[in-house]
Every structure is written in C-alpha cells, then in structure tokens.
mmCIF file of C-alpha atoms in Angstrom:
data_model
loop_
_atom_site.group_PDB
_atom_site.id
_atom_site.type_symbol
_atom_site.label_atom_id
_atom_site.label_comp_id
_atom_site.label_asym_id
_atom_site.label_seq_id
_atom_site.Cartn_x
_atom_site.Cartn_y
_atom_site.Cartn_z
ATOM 1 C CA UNK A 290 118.676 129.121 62.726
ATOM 2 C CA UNK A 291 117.282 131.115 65.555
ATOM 3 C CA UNK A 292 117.213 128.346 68.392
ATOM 4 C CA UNK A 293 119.138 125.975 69.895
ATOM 5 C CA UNK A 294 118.022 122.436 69.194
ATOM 6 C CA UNK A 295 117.839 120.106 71.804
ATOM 7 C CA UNK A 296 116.316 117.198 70.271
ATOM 8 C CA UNK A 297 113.140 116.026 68.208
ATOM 9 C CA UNK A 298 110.764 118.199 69.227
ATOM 10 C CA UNK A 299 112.216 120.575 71.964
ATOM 11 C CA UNK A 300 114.351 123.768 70.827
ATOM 12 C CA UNK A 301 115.247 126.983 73.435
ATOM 13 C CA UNK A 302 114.560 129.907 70.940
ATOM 14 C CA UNK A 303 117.655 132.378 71.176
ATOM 15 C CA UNK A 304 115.619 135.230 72.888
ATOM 16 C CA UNK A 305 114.308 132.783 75.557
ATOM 17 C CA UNK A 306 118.047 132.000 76.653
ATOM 18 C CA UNK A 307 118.686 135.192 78.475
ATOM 19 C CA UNK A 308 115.882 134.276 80.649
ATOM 20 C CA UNK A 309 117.624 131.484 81.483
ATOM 21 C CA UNK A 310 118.335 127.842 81.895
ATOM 22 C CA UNK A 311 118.256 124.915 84.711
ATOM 23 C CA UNK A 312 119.322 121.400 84.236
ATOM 24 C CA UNK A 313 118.565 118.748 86.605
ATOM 25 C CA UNK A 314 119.142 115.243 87.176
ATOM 26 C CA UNK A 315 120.481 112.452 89.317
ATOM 27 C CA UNK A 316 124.199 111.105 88.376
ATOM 28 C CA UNK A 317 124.144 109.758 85.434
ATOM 29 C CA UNK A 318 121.326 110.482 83.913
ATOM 30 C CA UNK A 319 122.271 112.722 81.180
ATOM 31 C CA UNK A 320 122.577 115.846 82.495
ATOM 32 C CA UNK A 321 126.594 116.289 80.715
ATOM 33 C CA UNK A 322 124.776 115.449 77.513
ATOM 34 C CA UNK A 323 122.420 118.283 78.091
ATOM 35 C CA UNK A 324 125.307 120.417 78.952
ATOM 36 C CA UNK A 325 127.498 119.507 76.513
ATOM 37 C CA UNK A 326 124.397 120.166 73.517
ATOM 38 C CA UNK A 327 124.102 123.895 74.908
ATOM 39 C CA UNK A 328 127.690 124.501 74.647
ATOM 40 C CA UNK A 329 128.231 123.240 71.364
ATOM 41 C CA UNK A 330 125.114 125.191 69.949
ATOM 42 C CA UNK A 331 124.347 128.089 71.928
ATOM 43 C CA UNK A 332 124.713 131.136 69.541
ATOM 44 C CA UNK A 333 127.149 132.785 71.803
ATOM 45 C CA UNK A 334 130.503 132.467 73.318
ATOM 46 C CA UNK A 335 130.153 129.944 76.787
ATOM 47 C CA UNK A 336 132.092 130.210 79.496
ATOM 48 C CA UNK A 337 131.037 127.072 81.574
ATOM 49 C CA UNK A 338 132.092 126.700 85.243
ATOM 50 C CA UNK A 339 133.340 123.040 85.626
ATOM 51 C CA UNK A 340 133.004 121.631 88.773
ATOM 52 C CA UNK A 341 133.920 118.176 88.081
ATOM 53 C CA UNK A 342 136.263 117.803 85.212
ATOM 54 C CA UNK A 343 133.115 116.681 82.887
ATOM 55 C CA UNK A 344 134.159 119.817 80.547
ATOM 56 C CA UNK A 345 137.460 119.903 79.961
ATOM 57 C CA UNK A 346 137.562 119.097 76.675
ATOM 58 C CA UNK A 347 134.718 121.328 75.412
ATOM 59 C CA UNK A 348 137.067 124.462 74.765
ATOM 60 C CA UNK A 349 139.695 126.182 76.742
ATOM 61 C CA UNK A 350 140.797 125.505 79.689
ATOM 62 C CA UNK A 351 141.901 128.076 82.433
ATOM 63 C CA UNK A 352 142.087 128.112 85.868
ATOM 64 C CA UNK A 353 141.069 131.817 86.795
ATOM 65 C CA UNK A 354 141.547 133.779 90.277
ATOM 66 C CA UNK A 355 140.240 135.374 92.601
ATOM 67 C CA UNK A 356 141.751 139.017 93.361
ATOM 68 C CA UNK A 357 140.583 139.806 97.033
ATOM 69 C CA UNK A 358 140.359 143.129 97.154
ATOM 70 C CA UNK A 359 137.871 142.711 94.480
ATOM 71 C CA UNK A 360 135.571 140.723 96.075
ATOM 72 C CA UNK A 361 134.498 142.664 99.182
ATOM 73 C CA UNK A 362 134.523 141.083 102.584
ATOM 74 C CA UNK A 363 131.056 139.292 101.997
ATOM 75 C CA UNK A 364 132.431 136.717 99.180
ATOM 76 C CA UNK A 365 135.979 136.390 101.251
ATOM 77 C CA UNK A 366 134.314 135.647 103.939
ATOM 78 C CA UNK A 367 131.895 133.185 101.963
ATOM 79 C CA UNK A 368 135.245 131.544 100.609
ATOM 80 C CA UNK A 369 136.397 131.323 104.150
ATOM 81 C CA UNK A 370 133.496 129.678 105.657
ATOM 82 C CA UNK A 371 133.695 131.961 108.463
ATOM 83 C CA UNK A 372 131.554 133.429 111.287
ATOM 84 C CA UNK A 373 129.589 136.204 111.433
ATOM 85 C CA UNK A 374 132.377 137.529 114.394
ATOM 86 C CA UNK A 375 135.034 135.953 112.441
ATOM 87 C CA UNK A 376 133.460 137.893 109.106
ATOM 88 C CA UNK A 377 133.524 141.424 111.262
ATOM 89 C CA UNK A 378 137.080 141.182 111.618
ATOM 90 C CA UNK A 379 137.817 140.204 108.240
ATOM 91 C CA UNK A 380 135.468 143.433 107.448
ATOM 92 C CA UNK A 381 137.478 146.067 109.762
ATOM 93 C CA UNK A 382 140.836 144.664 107.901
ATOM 94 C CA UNK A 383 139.982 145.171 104.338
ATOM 95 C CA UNK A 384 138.110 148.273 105.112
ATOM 96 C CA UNK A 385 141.298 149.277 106.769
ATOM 97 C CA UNK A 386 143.540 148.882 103.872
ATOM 98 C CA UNK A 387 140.945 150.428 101.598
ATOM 99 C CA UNK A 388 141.456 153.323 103.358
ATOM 100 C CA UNK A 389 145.099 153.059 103.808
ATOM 101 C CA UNK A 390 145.595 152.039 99.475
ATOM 102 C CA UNK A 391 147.037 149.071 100.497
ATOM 103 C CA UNK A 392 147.001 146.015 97.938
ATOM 104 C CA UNK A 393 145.585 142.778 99.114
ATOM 105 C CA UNK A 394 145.398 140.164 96.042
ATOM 106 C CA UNK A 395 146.608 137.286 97.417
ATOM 107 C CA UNK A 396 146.314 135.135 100.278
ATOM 108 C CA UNK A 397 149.375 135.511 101.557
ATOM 109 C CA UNK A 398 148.435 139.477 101.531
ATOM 110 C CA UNK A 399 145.466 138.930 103.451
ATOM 111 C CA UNK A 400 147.870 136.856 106.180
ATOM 112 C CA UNK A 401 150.103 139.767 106.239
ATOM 113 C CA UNK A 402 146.960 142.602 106.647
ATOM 114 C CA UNK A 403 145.643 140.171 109.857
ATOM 115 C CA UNK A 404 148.783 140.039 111.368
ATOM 116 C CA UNK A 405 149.075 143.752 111.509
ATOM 117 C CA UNK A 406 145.697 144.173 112.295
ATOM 118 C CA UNK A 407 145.647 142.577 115.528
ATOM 119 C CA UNK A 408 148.995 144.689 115.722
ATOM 120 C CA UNK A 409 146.658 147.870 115.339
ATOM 121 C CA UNK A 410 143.647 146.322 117.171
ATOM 122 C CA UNK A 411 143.588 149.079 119.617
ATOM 123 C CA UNK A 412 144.040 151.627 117.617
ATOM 124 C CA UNK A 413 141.860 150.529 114.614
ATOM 125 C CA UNK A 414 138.972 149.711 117.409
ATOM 126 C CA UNK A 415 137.776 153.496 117.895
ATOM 127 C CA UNK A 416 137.621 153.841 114.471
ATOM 128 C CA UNK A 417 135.966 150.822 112.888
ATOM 129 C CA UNK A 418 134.823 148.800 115.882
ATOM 130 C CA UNK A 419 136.173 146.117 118.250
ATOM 131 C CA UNK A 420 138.762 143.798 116.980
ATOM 132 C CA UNK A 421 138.387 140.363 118.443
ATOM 133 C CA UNK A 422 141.864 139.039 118.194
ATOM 134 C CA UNK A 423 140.586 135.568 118.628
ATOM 135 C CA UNK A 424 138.568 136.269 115.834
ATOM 136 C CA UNK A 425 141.102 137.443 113.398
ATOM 137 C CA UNK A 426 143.014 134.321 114.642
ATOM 138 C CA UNK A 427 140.232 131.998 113.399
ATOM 139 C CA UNK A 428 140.819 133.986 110.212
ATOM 140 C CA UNK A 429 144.367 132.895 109.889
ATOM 141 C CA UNK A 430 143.640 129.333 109.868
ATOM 142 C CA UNK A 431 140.840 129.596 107.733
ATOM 143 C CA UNK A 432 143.164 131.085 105.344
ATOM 144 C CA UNK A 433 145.712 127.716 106.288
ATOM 145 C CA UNK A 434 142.636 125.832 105.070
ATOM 146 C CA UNK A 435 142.381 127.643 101.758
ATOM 147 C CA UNK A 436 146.688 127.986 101.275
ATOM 148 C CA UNK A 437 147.332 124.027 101.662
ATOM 149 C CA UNK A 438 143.875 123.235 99.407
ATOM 150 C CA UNK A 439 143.737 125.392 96.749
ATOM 151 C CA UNK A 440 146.848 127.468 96.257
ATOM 152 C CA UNK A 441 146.026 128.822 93.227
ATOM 153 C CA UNK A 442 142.424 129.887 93.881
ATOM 154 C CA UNK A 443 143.713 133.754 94.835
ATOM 155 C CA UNK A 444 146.252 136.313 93.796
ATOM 156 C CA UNK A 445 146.743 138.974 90.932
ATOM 157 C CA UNK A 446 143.671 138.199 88.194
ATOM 158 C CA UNK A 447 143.610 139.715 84.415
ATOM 159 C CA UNK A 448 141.060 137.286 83.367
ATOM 160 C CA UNK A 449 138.179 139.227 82.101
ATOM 161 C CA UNK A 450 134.904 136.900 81.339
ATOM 162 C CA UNK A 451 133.147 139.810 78.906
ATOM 163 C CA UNK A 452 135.962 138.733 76.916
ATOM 164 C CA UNK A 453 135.557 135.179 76.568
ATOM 165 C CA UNK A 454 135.353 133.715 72.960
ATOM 166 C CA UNK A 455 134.315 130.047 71.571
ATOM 167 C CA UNK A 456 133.915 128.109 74.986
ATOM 168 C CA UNK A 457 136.242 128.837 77.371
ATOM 169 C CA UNK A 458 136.105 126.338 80.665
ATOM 170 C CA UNK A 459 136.978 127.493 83.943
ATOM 171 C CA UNK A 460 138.687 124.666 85.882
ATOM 172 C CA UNK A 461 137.087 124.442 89.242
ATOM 173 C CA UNK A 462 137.095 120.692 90.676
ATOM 174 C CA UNK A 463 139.480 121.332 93.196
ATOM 175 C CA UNK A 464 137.134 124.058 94.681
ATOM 176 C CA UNK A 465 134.129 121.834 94.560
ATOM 177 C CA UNK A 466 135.531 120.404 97.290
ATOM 178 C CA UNK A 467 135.842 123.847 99.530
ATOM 179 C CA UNK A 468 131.968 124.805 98.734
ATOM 180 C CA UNK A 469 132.375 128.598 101.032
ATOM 181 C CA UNK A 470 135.111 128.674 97.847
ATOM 182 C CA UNK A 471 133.419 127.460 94.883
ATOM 183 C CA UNK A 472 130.904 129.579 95.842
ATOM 184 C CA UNK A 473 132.363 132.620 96.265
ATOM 185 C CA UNK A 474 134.095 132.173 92.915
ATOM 186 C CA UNK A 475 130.451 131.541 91.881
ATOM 187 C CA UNK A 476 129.121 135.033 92.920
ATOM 188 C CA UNK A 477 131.873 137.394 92.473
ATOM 189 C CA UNK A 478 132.302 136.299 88.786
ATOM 190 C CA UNK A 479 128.402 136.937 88.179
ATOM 191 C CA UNK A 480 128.228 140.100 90.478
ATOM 192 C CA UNK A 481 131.379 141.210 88.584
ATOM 193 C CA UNK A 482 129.591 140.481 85.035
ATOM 194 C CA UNK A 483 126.612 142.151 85.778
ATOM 195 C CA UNK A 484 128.364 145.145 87.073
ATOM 196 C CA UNK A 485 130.771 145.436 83.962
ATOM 197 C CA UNK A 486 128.022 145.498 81.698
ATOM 198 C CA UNK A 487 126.072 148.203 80.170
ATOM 199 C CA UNK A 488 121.835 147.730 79.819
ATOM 200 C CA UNK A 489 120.834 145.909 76.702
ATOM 201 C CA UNK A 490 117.565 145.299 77.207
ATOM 202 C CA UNK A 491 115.670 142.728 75.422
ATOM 203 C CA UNK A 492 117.980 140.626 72.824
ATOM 204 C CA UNK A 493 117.843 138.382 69.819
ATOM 205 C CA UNK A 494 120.408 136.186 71.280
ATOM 206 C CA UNK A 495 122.722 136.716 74.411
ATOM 207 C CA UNK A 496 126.104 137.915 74.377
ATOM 208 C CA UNK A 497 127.390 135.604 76.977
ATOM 209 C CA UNK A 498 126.006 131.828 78.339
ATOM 210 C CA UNK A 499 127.242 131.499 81.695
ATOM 211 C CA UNK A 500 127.102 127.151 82.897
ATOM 212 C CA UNK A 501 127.529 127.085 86.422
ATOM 213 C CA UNK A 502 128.107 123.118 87.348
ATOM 214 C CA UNK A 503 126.779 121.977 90.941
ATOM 215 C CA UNK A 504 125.002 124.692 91.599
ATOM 216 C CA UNK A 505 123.755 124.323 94.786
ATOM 217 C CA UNK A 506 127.662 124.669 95.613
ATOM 218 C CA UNK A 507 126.423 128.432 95.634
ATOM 219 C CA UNK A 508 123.414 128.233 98.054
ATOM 220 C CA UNK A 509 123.894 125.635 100.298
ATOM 221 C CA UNK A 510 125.136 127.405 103.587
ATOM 222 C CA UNK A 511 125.624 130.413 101.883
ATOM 223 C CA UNK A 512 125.119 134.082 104.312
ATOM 224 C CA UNK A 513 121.552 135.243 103.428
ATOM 225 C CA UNK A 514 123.034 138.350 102.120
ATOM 226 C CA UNK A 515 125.170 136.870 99.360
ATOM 227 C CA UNK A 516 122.119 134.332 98.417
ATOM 228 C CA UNK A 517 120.217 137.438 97.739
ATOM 229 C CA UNK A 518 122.463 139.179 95.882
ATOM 230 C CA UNK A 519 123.217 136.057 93.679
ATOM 231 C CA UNK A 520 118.884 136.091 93.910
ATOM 232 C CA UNK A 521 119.268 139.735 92.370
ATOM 233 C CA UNK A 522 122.004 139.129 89.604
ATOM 234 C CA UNK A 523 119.927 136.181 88.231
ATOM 235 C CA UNK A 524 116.821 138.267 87.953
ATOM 236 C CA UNK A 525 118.406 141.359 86.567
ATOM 237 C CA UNK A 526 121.379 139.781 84.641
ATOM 238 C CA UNK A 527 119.380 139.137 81.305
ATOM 239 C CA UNK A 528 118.856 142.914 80.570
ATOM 240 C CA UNK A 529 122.576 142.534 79.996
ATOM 241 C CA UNK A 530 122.464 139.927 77.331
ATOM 242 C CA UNK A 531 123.793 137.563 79.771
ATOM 243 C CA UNK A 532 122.429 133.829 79.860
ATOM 244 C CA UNK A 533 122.315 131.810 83.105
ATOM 245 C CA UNK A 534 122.622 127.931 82.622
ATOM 246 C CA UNK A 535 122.315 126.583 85.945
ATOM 247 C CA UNK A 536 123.123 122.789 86.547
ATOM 248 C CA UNK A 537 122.214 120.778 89.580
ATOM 249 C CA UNK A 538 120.971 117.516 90.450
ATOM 250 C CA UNK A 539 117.246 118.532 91.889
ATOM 251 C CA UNK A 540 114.848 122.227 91.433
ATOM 252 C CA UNK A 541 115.086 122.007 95.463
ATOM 253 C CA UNK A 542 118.977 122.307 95.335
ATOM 254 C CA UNK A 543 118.003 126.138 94.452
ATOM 255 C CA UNK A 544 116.522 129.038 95.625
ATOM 256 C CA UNK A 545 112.705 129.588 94.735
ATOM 257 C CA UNK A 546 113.892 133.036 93.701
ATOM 258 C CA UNK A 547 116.225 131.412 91.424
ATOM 259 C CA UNK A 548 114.358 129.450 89.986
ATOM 260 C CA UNK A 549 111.391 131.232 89.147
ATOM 261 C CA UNK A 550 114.033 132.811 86.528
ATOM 262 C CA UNK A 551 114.281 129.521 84.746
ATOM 263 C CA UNK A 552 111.915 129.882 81.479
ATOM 264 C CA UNK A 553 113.523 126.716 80.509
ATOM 265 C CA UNK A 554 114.339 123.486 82.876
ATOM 266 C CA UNK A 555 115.588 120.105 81.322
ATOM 267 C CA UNK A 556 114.542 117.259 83.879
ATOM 268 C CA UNK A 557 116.329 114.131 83.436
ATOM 269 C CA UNK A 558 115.515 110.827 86.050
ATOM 270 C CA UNK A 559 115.944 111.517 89.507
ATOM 271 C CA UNK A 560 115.894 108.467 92.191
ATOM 272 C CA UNK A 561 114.020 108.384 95.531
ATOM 273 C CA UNK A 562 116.131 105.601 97.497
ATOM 274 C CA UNK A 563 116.907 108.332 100.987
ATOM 275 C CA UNK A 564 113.834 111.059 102.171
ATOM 276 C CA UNK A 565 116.449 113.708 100.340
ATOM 277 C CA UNK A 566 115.704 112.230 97.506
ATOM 278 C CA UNK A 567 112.228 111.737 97.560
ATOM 279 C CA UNK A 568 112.138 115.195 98.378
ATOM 280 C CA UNK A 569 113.963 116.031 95.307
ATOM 281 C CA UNK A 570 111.716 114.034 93.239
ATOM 282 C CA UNK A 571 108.333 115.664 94.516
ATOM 283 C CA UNK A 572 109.878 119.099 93.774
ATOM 284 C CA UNK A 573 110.740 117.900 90.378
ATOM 285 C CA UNK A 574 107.150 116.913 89.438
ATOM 286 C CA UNK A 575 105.921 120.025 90.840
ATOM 287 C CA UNK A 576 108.351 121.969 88.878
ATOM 288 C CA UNK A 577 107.845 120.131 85.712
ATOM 289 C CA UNK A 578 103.906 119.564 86.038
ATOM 290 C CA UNK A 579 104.845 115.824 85.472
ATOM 291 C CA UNK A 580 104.049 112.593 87.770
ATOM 292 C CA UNK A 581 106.677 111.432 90.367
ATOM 293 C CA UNK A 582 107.109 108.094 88.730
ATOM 294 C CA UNK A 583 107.685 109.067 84.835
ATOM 295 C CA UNK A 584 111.095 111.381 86.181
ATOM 296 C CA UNK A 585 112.075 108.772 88.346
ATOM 297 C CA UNK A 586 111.805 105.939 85.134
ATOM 298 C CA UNK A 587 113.498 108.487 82.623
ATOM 299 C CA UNK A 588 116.246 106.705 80.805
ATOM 300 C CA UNK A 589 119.285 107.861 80.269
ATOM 301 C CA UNK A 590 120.024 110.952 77.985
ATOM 302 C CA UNK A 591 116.155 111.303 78.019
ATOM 303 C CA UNK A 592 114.877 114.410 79.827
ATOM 304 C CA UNK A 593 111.221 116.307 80.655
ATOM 305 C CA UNK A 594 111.957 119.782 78.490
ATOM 306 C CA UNK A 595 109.605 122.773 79.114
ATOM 307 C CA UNK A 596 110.113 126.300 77.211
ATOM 308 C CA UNK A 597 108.664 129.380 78.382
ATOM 309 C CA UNK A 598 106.334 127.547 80.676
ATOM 310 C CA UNK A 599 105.433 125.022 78.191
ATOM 311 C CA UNK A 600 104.495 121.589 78.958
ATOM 312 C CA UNK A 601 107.006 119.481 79.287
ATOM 313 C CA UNK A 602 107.718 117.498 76.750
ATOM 314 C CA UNK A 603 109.745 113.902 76.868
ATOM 315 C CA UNK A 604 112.872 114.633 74.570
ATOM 316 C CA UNK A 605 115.789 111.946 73.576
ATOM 317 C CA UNK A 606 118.972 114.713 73.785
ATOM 318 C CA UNK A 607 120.705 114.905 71.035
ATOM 319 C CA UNK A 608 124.266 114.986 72.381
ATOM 320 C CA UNK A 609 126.810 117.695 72.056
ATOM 321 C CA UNK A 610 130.212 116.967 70.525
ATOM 322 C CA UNK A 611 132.844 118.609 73.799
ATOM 323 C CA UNK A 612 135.053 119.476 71.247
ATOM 324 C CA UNK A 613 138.179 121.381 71.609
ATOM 325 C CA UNK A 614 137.526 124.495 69.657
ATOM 326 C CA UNK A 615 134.036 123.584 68.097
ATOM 327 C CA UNK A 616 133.030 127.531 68.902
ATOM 328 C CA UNK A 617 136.024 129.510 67.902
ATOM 329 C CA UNK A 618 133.971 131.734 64.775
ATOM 330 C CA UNK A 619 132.042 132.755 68.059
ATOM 331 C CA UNK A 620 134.173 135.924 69.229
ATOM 332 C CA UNK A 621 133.108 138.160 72.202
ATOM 333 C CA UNK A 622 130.315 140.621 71.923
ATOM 334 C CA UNK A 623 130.545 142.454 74.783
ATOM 335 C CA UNK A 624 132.252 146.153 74.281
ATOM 336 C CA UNK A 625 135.103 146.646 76.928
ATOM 337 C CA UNK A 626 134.337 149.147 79.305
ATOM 338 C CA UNK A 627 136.570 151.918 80.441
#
C-alpha cells in the first residue's frame, strides 16, 4: 500500500502527505471521522494535538510543557495575550537572564525574573531600553491568568516530538480555552520541529504527521510576526518529512498562506444560519470548486475530497478505529540530533 485510503474512491498517496492536509467542517459533521481515518492509517507515527478530548483514546496520552526559555519572548508573549508594551518588557527580562545564564522554565520563574526586573528597571533601562513598570505589572497578572488556569501548561519539558512512536496525543482541552496559550503551544512545537530536523527533501512517505485540532486557535489574534513564522514553517516544513494535518471548521478560519500548502482538503457540510457562517460557506465552495448548497446538504461522515488539486470528489469516510495502540509497529524515524 502506498496511500492512505479514505474511502471509495478518494486515497492521499504517501508522497502527497508532506504537502499537507486540511479538514473542515461544521460540528458534527464528520470531521473526527476524518481525523480519526488519518491517524489510524497514515504510514507514520502521529502525534495529534487534541483540543477537545475527541482523541484521547487514539494512542497515548500526555500532557506536554512548555519550557519558557525555549520559546523566545514572541510565543510567551502570544501565550500571555499581552501588549505590544506589555511584550517589550517581557522582551528586556528574558533577554536579561539570557545574558545573565539564568534559568526560567516555569511560571513561577518568570514571576520571580519580573519582580527583579522592575527591581533593576533603572539599571537594566540604559542597557536594553525603558522598563515600564506598569507594564511588567500587567505581566504579572497575565501570568495569574495562566497559574490559576492551566498550571501545568509550563515548567521543565523532556518531551521530544521527533521521538514520537504509534500515535501519541497531546492533551490540550484545557488550553483551548486560553487561545494566546493553545497557540503558542501550537507554534513553538512546529518551530521547534522544523528546527530539530535535518533537510530531507522530497519523500516516499513522511516521518512525522502532525494533527493540529481547532486550528484557527493559532491565527485568530495572533501578532503578525508569529502568524508568519507559523506561514513559513508550513511552507518549508515538508522538506523535513514532516506532514501538516490541519483541522478547523471553515478554509477562512486560516491564513491564505496556509492554506495554499494544503494539496489535500476534506470538506464536510458547513451551515450558513449567522453572516460568519455564510462567509465560511462561500470560502468553502471557492476552495473546493463546488456549489454553496451541495457542502451545506453534505450528510454526515460524507465529505468533498480533492488530491493534489483534483476535483473534488463526494466520498462516504470510511471511519478510523481511535484505538489505543492501533500504531505501535510504527516507531520514530527521525535520527536524534546532537
């Protein structure tokens, strides 16, 4: 077998995976069962990104971290949700304890590096700029935000995602719910994959499927900096043997740059009941080359499939079985890198 069935009559061939994947649909629709068939036949070890709890029983489950210091002060901020003043002074700190070798994994490191920033202001001003002391205030409840929602989310991280094997499923419902989290988790988990990995070039099959649920999670509100570099990672990623799968309800939840990468897209119905929604539908039948009214009528579990810019085809998915270890003869690919 050389490509990943779908259903009658629609197959991804292995090669075209690495240019990558969207799947789009209103709830309910089908877009799980979609999910769920890539994971349990994609030729590759998965990790999935599950921001909803639909995928906890497709492999392992972990709940990874974020390390702060690195992320750089663009995806901390991002996880923050804070200001571009508010960002500056989170900047000057972390440069500051770059310089000084000073640790800062967890949030309650980051607390400690403020405080004593705004101890320092004056002296740290002449030689990395102004620090607002309101704004590294702001900072410090940001980071109250972030310590009573999601505990967890930051602190010392050994999880390495070159090294995932079967389908491993990172736990991430409670960020869905702090976007400027989810994400930054988002971004610095690609930015860190593309930068761990070696060229490849073109492949017979990818090394690594990345499924990153609610995807618009990562755009929507997002600095134009780190939407651009997320922009560049998709584009360049593939070259690495690296698969994007990217999962959101409409093709206008993304970035065109984004999703110009997307050689295949699996449309299930979308509704039209609000003027967001109608929106969403028009860019679907633009995407998909299909009419309005045949996505919005699309029954459940069927989808609009189009490979390599093929037409789209109307495909009953063939559902995936989300079970626990169903990829474990799949180990990791990826050499570690010194």
């Amino acid at each position: 077998m050389s490509a990943l069935h779908l259903g009658p009559g629609a197959s991804i061939p292995w090669p075209a995976l690495c240019r990558h994947v969207g799947i789009f649909g209103a709830t309910g629709t089908g877009k799980t069962t979609s999910a769920a068939a890539i994971l349990d036949r994609a030729p590759c070890p998965v990790l999935a990104i599950d921001a909803k709890g639909d995928l906890e029983r497709a492999g392992q489950l972990i709940r990874p971290r974020m390390q702060i210091d690195t992320m750089g002060a663009d995806m901390v901020a991002r996880a923050l949700d804070l200001s571009p003043a508010q960002a500056g002074a989170l900047a000057i700190a972390l440069a500051w304890a770059e310089d000084t070798g000073r640790p800062v994994q967890s949030l309650a490191d980051l607390r400690a590096l403020l405080s004593d920033t705004a101890a320092a202001a004056g002296d740290l001003g002449a030689r990395y700029g102004l620090v607002s002391l309101q704004s590294v205030a702001a900072v410090g409840r940001a980071i109250l935000r972030l310590e009573r929602a999601a505990p967890w989310a930051f602190g010392p991280s050994t999880f390495d995602p070159r090294r995932c094997s079967g389908v491993t499923v990172a736990g991430a419902a409670w960020l869905a719910d702090l976007p400027g989290a989810y994400g930054a988790f988002v971004a610095h988990l690609l930015d860190s994959l593309y930068t761990g990995l070696g060229e490849l070039g073109d492949v017979a099959a990818p090394g690594l499927l990345v499924m990153i649920d609610e995807a618009h999670l990562v755009f929507q509100d997002a600095p134009p900096a780190l939407v651009r570099r997320v922009e560049q990672v998709t584009r360049l990623i593939r070259s690495k043997g690296v698969a994007l799968v990217y999962v959101s309800q409409s093709p206008a939840d993304l970035p065109d740059a984004v999703l110009g990468q997307l050689a295949t897209r699996i449309q299930h119905g979308l509704r039209a009941a609000t003027s967001s929604q109608a929106k969403g539908l028009r860019a679907a039948a633009e995407t998909m080359g299909a009419g309005a009214e045949t996505i919005r009528t699309l029954s459940t579990g069927d989808a609009l499939v189009s490979v390599s810019g093929s037409r789209a085809a109307r495909v009953r998915i063939k559902p995936g079985s989300l079970r626990m270890g169903s990829m474990d003869q799949r180990p990791p690919i990826f050499p570690r890198r010194a």
